[in-house]
Coordinates of C-alpha atoms and ligand atoms in Angstrom, one line a residue:
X1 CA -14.4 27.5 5.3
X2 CA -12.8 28.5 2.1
X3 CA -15.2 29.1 -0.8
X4 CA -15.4 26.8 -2.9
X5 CA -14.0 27.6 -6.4
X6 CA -10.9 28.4 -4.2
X7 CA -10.7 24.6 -3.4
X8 CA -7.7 22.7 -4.9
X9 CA -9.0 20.2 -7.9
X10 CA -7.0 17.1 -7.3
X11 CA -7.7 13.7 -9.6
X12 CA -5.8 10.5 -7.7
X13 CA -5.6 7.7 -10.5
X14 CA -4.3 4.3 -9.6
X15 CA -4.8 0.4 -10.2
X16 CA -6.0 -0.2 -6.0
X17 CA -8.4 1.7 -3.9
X18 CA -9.4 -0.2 -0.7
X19 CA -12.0 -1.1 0.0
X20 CA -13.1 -1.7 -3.4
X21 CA -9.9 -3.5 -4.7
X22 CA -6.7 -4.0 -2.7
X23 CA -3.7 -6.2 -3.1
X24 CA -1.3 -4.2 -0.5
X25 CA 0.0 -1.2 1.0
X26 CA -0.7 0.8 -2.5
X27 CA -4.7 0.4 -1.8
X28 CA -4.4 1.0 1.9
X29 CA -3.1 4.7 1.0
X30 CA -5.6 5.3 -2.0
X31 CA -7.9 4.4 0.2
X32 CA -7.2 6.7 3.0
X33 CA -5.2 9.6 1.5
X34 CA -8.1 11.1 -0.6
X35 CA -10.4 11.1 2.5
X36 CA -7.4 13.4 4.4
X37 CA -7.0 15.5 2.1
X38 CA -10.8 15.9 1.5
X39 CA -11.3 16.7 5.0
X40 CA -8.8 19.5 4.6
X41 CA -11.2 21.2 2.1
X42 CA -10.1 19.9 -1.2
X43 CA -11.8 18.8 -4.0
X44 CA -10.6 15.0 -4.6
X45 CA -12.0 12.5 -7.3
X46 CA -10.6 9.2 -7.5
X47 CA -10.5 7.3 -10.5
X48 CA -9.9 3.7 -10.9
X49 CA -11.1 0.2 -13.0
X50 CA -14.4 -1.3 -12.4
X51 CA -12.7 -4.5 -11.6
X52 CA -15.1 -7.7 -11.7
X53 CA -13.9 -8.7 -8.4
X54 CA -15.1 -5.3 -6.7
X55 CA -17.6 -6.5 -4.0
X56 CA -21.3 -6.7 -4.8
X57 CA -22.0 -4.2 -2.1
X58 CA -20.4 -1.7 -3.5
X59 CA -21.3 -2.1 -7.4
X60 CA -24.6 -2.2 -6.0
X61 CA -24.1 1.5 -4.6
X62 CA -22.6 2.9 -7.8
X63 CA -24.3 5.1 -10.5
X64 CA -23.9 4.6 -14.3
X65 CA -23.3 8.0 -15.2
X66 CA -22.8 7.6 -19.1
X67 CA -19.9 6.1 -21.1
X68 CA -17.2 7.1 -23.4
X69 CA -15.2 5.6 -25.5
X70 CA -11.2 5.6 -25.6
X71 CA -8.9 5.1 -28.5
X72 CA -6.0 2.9 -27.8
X73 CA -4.0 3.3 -30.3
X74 CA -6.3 2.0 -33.7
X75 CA -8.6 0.0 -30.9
X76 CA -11.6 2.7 -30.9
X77 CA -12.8 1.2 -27.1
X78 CA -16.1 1.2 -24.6
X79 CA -15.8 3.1 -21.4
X80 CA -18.8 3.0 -19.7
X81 CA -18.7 5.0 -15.9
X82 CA -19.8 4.7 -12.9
X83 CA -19.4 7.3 -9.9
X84 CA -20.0 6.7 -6.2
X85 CA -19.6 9.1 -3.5
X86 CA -18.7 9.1 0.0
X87 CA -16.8 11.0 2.9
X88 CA -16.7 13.9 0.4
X89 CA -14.8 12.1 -2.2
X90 CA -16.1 11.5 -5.7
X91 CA -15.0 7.9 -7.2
X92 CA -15.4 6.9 -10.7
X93 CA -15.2 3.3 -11.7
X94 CA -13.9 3.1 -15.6
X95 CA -16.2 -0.1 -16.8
X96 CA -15.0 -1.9 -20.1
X97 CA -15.8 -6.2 -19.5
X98 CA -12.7 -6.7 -22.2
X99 CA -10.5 -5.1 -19.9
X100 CA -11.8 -5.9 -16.6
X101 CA -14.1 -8.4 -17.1
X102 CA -11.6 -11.3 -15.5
X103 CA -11.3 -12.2 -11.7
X104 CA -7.8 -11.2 -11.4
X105 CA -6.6 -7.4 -10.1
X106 CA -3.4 -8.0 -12.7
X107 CA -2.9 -10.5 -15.5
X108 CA -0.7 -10.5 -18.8
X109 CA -2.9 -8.0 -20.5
X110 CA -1.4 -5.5 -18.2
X111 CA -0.1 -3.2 -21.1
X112 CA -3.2 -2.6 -22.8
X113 CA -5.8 -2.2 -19.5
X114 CA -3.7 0.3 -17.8
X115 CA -2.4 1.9 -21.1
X116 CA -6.3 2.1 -21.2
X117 CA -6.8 3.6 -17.6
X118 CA -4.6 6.0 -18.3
X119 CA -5.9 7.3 -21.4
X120 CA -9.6 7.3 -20.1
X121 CA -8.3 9.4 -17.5
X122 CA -8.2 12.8 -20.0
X123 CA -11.2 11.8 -21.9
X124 CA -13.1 11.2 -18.7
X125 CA -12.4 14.3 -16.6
X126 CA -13.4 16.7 -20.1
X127 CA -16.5 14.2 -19.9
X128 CA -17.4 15.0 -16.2
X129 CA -15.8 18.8 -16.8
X130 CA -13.9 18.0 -13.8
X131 CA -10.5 20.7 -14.6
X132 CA -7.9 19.7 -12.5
X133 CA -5.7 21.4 -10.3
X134 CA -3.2 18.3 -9.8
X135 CA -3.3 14.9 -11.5
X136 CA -1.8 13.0 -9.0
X137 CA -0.2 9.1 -10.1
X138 CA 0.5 6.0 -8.2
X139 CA 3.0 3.8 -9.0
X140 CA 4.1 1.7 -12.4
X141 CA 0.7 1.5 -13.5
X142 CA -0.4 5.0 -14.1
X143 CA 3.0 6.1 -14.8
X144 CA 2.1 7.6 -18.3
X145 CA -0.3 10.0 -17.2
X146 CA 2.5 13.0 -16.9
X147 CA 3.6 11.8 -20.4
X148 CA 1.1 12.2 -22.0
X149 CA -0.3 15.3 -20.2
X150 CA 2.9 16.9 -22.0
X151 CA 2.6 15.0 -25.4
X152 CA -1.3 14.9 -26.3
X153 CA -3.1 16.3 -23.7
X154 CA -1.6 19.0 -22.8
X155 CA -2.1 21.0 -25.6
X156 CA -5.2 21.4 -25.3
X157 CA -6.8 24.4 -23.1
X158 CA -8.6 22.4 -20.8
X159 CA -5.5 21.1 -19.3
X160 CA -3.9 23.9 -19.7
X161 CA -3.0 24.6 -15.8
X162 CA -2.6 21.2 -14.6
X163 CA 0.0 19.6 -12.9
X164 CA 1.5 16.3 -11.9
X165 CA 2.5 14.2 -9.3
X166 CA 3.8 10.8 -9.0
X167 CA 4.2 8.5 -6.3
X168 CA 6.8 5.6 -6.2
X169 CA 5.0 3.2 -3.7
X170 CA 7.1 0.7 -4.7
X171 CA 10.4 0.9 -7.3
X172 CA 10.8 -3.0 -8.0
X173 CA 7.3 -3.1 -10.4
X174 CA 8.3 -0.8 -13.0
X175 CA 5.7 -1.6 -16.0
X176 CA 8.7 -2.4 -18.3
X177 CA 7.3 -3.7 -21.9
X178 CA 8.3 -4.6 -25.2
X179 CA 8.9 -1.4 -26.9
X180 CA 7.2 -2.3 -29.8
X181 CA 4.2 -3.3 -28.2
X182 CA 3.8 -0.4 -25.8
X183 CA 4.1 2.3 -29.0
X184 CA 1.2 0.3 -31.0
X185 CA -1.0 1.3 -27.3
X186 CA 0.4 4.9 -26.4
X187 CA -0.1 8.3 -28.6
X188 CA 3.5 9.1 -27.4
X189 CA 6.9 10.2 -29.9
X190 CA 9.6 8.0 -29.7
X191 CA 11.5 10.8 -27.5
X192 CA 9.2 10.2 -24.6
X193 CA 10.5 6.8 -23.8
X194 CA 14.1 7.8 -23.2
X195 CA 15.1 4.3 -24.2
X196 CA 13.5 1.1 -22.9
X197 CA 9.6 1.5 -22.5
X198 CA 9.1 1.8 -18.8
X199 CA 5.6 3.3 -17.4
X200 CA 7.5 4.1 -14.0
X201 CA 10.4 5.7 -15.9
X202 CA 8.3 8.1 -17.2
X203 CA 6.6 9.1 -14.5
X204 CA 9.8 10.0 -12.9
X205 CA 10.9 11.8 -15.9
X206 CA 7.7 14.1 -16.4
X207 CA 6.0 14.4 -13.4
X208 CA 6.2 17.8 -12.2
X209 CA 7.3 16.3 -8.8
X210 CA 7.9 13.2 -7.0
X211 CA 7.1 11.7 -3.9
X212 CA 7.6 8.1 -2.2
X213 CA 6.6 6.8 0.8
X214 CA 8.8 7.4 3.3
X215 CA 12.2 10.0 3.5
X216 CA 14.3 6.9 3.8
X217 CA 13.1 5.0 1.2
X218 CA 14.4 8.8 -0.5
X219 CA 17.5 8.1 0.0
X220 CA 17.8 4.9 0.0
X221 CA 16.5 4.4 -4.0
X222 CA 19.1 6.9 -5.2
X223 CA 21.8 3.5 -4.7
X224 CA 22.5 0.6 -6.6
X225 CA 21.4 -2.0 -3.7
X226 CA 17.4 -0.3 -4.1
X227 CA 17.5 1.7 -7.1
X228 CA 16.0 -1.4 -9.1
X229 CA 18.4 0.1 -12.1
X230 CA 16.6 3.8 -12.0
X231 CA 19.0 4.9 -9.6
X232 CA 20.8 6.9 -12.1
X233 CA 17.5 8.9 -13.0
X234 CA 16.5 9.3 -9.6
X235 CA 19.8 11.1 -9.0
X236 CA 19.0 13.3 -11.6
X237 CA 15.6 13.6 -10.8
X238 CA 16.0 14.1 -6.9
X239 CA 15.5 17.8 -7.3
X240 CA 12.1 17.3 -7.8
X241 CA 11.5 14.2 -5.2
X242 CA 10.2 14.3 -1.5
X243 CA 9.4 11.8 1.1
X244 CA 6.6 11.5 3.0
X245 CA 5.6 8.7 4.9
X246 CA 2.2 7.2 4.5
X247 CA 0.1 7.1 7.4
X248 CA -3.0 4.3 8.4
X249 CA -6.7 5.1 8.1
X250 CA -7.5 5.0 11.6
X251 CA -10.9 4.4 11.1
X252 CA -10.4 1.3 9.9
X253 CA -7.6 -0.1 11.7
X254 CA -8.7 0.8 15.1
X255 CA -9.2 -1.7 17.9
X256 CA -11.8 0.3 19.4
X257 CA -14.4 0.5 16.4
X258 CA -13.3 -2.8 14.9
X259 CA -16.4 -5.0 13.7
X260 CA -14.0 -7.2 12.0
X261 CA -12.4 -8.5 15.6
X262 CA -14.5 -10.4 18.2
X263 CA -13.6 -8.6 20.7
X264 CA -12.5 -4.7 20.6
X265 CA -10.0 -3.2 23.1
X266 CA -8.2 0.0 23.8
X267 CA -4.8 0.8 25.4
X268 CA -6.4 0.4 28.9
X269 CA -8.0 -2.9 28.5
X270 CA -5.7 -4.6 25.9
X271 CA -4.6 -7.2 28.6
X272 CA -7.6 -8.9 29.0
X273 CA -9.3 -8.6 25.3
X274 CA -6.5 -9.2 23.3
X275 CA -6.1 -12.7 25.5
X276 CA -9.3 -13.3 24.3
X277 CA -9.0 -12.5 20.9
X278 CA -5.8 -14.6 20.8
X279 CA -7.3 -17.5 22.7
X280 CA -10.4 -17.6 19.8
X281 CA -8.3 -17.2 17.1
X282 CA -6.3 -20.0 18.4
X283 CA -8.8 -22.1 18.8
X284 CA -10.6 -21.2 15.2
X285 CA -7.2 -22.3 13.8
X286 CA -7.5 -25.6 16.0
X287 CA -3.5 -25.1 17.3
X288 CA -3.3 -27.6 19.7
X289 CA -0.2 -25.7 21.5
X290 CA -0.2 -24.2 24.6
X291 CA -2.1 -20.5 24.7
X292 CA -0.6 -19.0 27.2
X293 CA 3.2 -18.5 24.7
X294 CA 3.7 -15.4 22.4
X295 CA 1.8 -15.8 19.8
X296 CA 3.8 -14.4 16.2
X297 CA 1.9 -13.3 13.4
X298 CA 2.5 -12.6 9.8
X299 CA 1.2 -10.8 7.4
X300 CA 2.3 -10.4 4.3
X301 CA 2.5 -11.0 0.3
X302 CA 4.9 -13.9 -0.3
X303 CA 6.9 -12.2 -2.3
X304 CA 11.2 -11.9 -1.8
X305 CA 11.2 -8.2 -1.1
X306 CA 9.2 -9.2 2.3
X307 CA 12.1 -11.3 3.4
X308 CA 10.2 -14.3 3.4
X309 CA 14.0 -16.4 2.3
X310 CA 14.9 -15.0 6.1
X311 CA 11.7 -15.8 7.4
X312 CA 12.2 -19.8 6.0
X313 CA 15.9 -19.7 6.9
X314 CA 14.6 -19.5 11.3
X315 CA 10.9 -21.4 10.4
X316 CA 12.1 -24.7 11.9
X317 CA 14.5 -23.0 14.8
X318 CA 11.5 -20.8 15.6
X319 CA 9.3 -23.5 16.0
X320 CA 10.6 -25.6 17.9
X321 CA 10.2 -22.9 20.6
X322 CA 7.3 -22.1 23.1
X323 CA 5.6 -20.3 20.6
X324 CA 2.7 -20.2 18.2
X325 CA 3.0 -19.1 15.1
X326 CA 0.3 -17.7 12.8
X327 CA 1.4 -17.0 9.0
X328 CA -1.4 -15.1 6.4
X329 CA 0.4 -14.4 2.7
X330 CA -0.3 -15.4 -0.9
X331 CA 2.2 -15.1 -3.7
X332 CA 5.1 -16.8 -4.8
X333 CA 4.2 -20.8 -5.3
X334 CA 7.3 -21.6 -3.6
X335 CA 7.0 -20.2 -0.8
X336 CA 3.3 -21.1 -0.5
X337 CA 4.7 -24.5 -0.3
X338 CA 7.6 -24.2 1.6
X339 CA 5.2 -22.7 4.6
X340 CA 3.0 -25.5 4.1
X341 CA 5.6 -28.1 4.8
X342 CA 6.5 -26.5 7.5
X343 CA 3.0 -26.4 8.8
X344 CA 2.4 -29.9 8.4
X345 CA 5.4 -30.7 10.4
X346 CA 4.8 -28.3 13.5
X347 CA 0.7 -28.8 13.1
X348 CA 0.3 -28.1 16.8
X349 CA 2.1 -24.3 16.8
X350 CA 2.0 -23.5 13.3
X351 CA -0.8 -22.2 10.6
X352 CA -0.2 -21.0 7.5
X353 CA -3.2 -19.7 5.5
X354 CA -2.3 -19.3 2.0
X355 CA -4.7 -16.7 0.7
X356 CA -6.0 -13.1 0.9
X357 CA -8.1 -12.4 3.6
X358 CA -8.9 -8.6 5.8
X359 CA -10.9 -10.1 8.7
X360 CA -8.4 -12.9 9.6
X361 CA -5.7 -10.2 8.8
X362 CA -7.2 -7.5 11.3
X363 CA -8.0 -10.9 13.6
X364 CA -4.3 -11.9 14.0
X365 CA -3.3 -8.1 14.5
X366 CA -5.9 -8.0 17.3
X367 CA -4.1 -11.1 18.5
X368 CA -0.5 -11.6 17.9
X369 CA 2.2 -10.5 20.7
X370 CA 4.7 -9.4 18.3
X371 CA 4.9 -9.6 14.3
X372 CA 7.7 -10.4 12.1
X373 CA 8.7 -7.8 8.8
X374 CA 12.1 -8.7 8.0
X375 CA 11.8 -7.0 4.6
X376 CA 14.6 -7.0 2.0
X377 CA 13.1 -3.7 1.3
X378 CA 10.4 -1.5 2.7
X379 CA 9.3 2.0 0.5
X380 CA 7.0 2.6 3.5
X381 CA 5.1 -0.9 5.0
X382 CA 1.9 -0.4 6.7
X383 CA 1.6 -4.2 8.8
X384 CA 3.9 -2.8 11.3
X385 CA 2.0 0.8 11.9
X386 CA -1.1 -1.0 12.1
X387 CA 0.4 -3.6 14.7
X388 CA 1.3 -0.2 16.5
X389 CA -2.4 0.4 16.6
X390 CA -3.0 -3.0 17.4
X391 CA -0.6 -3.2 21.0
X392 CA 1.3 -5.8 18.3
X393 CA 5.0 -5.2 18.6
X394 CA 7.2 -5.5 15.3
X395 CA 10.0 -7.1 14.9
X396 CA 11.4 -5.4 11.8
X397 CA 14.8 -5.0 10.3
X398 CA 16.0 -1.6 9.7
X399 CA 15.1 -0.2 5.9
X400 CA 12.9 2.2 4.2
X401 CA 9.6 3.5 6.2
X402 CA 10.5 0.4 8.8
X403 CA 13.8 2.4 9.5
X404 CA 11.2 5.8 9.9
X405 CA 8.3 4.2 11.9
X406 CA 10.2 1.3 14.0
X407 CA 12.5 2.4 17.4
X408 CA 13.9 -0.6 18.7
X409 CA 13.3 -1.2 22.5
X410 CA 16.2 0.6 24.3
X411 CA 16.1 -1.1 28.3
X412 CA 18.1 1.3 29.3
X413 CA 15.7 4.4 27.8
X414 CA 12.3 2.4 28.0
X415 CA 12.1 4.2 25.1
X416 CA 11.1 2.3 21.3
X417 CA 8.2 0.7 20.3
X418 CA 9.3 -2.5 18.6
X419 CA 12.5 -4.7 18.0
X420 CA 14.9 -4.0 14.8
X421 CA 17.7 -5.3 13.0
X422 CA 20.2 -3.6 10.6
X423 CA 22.1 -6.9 8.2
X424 CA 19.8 -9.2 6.4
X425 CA 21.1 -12.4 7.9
X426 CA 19.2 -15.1 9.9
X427 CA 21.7 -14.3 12.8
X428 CA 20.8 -10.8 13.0
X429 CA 16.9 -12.1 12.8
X430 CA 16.9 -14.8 15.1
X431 CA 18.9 -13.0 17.9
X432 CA 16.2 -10.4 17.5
X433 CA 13.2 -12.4 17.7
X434 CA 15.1 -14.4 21.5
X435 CA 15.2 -10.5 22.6
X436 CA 12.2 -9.9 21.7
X437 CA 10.8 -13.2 23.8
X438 CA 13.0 -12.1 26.7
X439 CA 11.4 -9.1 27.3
X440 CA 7.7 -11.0 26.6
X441 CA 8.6 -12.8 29.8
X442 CA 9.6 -9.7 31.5
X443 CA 6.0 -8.6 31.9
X444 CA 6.5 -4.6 33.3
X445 CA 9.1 -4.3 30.4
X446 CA 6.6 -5.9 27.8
X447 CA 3.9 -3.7 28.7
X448 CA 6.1 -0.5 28.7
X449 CA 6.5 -1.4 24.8
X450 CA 3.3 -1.7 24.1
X451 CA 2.7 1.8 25.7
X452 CA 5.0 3.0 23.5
X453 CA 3.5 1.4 20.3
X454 CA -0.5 2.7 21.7
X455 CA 1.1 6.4 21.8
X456 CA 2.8 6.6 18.2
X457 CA 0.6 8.3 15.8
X458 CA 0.6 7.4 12.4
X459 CA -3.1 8.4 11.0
X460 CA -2.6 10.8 8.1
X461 CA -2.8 13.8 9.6
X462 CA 0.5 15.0 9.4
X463 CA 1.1 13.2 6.4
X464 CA -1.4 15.0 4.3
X465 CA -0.8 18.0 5.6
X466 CA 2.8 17.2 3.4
X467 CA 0.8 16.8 0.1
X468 CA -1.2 20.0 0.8
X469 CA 1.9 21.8 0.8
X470 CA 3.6 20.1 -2.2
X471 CA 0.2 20.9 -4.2
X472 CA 0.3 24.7 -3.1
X473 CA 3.7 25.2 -4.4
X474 CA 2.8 23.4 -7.6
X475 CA -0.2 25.6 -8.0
X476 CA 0.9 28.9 -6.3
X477 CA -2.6 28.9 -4.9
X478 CA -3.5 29.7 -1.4
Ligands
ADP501 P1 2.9 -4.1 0.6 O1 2.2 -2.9 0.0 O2 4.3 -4.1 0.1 O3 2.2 -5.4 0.3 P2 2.3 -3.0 3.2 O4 2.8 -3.3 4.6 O5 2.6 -1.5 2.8 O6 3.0 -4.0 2.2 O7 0.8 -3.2 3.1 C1 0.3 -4.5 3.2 C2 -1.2 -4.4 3.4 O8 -1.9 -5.6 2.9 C3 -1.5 -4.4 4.9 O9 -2.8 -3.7 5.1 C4 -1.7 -5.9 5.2 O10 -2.4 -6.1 6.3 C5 -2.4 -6.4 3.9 N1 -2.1 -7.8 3.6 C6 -1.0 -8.3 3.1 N2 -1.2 -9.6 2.8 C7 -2.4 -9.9 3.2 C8 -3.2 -11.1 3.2 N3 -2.8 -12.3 2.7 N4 -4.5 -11.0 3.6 C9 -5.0 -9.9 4.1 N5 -4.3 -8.7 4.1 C10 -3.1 -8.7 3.7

């Protein structure tokens, strides 16, 4: 054991931190990464909103440790903050009711609560004399944090050895305001903006060094077809940009240890428990179809990256085969409805539950046969390494972190542990998803797959290893 003043200081800031607030993948990893790289001997606090909608349970756990107060701009603001502690990682919860005080995780007041986060940030960790090593950033809305490390903050001496990180989880939310508004929140010089005001642009451009989510989500962001109009910058930039793929906290997505699944299994005993899992769920949902067919899940926010367009485009060709079909996603309004016409005209084989939910997401996992995650674009995607986990096959088509975690089924091989397409079209999909079937009625075959998927290993260990590394050679430490 290293002693402990040797131990790398790193602060993770970000808008999502399962289990106390989660709307994706982004919470998944902020949720798991700090435990990994805890475990390796660092020192990690997390810092994040005291949302209203975190969980009683867990408010109930946390300590008021004092307050603060943050000026946005002329607004001269409350910061009261909690801290709660566990598998050696110290969270703090920023608490102001104006900010956070509504039931949503994001709503139009965007600008000002995370221009807010990310101020609180500095005047926190002087408060809690907590001098980092590494401020490391997640996505659009703590993209500020390097900027104003260089323009306010870092001036002063208690900053004076810190460095930055950012992570693009995802390139399509940027944080792009109105200008205007954005300097009446931010102590920043017109110079920092480069242009348009643009939270993730600025995290690109001051970060010490970059990272996203998977190496071919790397790549693939430096083109016009994913580089959601930064592509430019990112060539520029790509000196200073890595990518590592996320991993799953397998702890929590483990069929094994699974409370949230009625009944837990392993990769010898799948058969029979995962029949049974299937076989409740299907009867929870009241599908009146036969239970012995594949059973598809999805799982997903109804949003167009997901490629829930291709996903409508086979709905009523999929359907009308021996299958049932489980769909969980909120988002878009027109989606929502479009899935609930369908479901209302293929009641017997078709569910879809429009909302949010982890136990009937961790349920259908436990039961599905194969998955669909035809995404548009993928930065990393974490449904289809936890169906891996799960003895769930994925039917994905070939992009970003799918492209790095998905092999498709080679019969030749026996080798892959999934089914994948390269073109976004419904042709490409559909034939898929009939190969797919085939080989689910091809029982050795189907059973070789899921072999495959039980023996890929996507926990963080190898992934936070990465992040050590990129940290050392920031901080030249040992
Ligand atoms: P993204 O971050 O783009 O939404 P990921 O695949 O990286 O996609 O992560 C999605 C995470 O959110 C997974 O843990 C998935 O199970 C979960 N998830 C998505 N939609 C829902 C939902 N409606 N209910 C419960 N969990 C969901």
């Amino acid at each position: 054991m290293k002693r402990r003043s040797n131990r790398t200081k790193i602060v993770m800031v970000a808008s999502e931190v399962e289990p106390y607030a989660k709307s994706g993948g982004l919470g998944d990893v902020l949720g798991a990464l700090p435990k990994a790289l805890a475990k390796e001997n660092n020192n990690i606090i997390v810092i994040m909103p005291k949302y209203k909608m975190i969980a009683q349970q867990f408010k109930d756990k946390m300590h008021y440790v004092g307050y603060i107060y943050v000026d946005v701009n002329w607004r001269h603001q409350y910061c009261g903050v909690f801290r709660f502690q566990k598998n050696y990682v110290t969270y703090y919860f920023l608490d102001n009711e104006f900010y956070f005080g509504d039931d949503k995780l994001y709503n139009n007041m965007d600008l000002e609560r995370f221009s807010f986060l990310n101020l609180a940030v500095f005047e926190l960790l002087k408060y809690i004399r907590f001098r980092p090593d590494i401020i490391h950033a997640h996505d659009w809305q703590t993209g500020v944090l390097p900027a104003l490390l260089k323009y306010k903050y870092g001036n002063d001496e208690f900053f004076k050895n810190t460095k930055t990180v950012y992570t693009i989880h995802n390139l399509q939310y940027q944080g792009k305001f109105d200008k205007g508004h954005v300097t009446d929140m931010l102590p920043l010089p017109n110079e920092a903006y480069h242009g348009d005001a643009n939270f993730m642009k600025m995290g690109i451009i001051y970060a010490d060094k970059i990272t996203t989510v998977s190496p071919t989500y790397k790549e693939e962001i430096k083109t016009s077809e994913y580089g959601e109009g930064l592509e430019y910058m990112l060539r520029d930039y790509y000196y200073k940009l890595e990518g590592i793929l996320n991993g799953i906290d397998d702890k929590i997505y483990n069929p094994e240890i699974d409370d949230l699944i009625d009944f837990k299994f392993n990769k010898t005993n799948y058969k029979e428990n995962k029949k049974q899992n299937k076989d409740k769920l299907l009867n929870d949902l009241s599908l009146s179809n036969k239970k012995e067919v594949p059973l598809i899940g999805i799982i997903t926010r109804l949003a167009g990256q997901k490629g829930i367009d291709l996903i409508l485009q086979i709905m009523a060709e999929l359907l009308s085969l021996e299958v049932n079909v489980i769909l969980l996603g909120s988002g878009e309004k027109h989606y929502e409805e479009a899935f609930k016409y369908y479901e209302e005209k293929y009641p017997h084989n078709f569910r879809a539950i429009l909302k949010f939910d982890n136990q009937l997401a961790h349920k259908i996992y436990a039961s599905s046969d194969l998955f669909l995650m035809p995404s548009v674009f993928e930065p990393c995607g974490l449904a289809q390494m936890i169906c891996l986990k799960y003895g769930t096959l994925p039917i994905v088509r070939e992009t970003g972190g799918l492209k790095d975690s998905i092999l498709s089924f080679n019969e030749y091989t026996n080798e892959g542990n999934g089914f994948s397409f390269a073109n976004y079209n419904r042709d490409d999909f559909m034939y898929t998803i009939y190969r797919a079937l085939g080989f689910y009625n091809q029982k050795e075959k189907f059973d070789i797959i899921i072999s495959n998927a039980f023996e890929c290993d996507f926990s963080w260990n190898a992934s936070c290893k990465k992040y050590i590394q990129l940290y050392k050679e920031l901080i030249k430490k040992e």
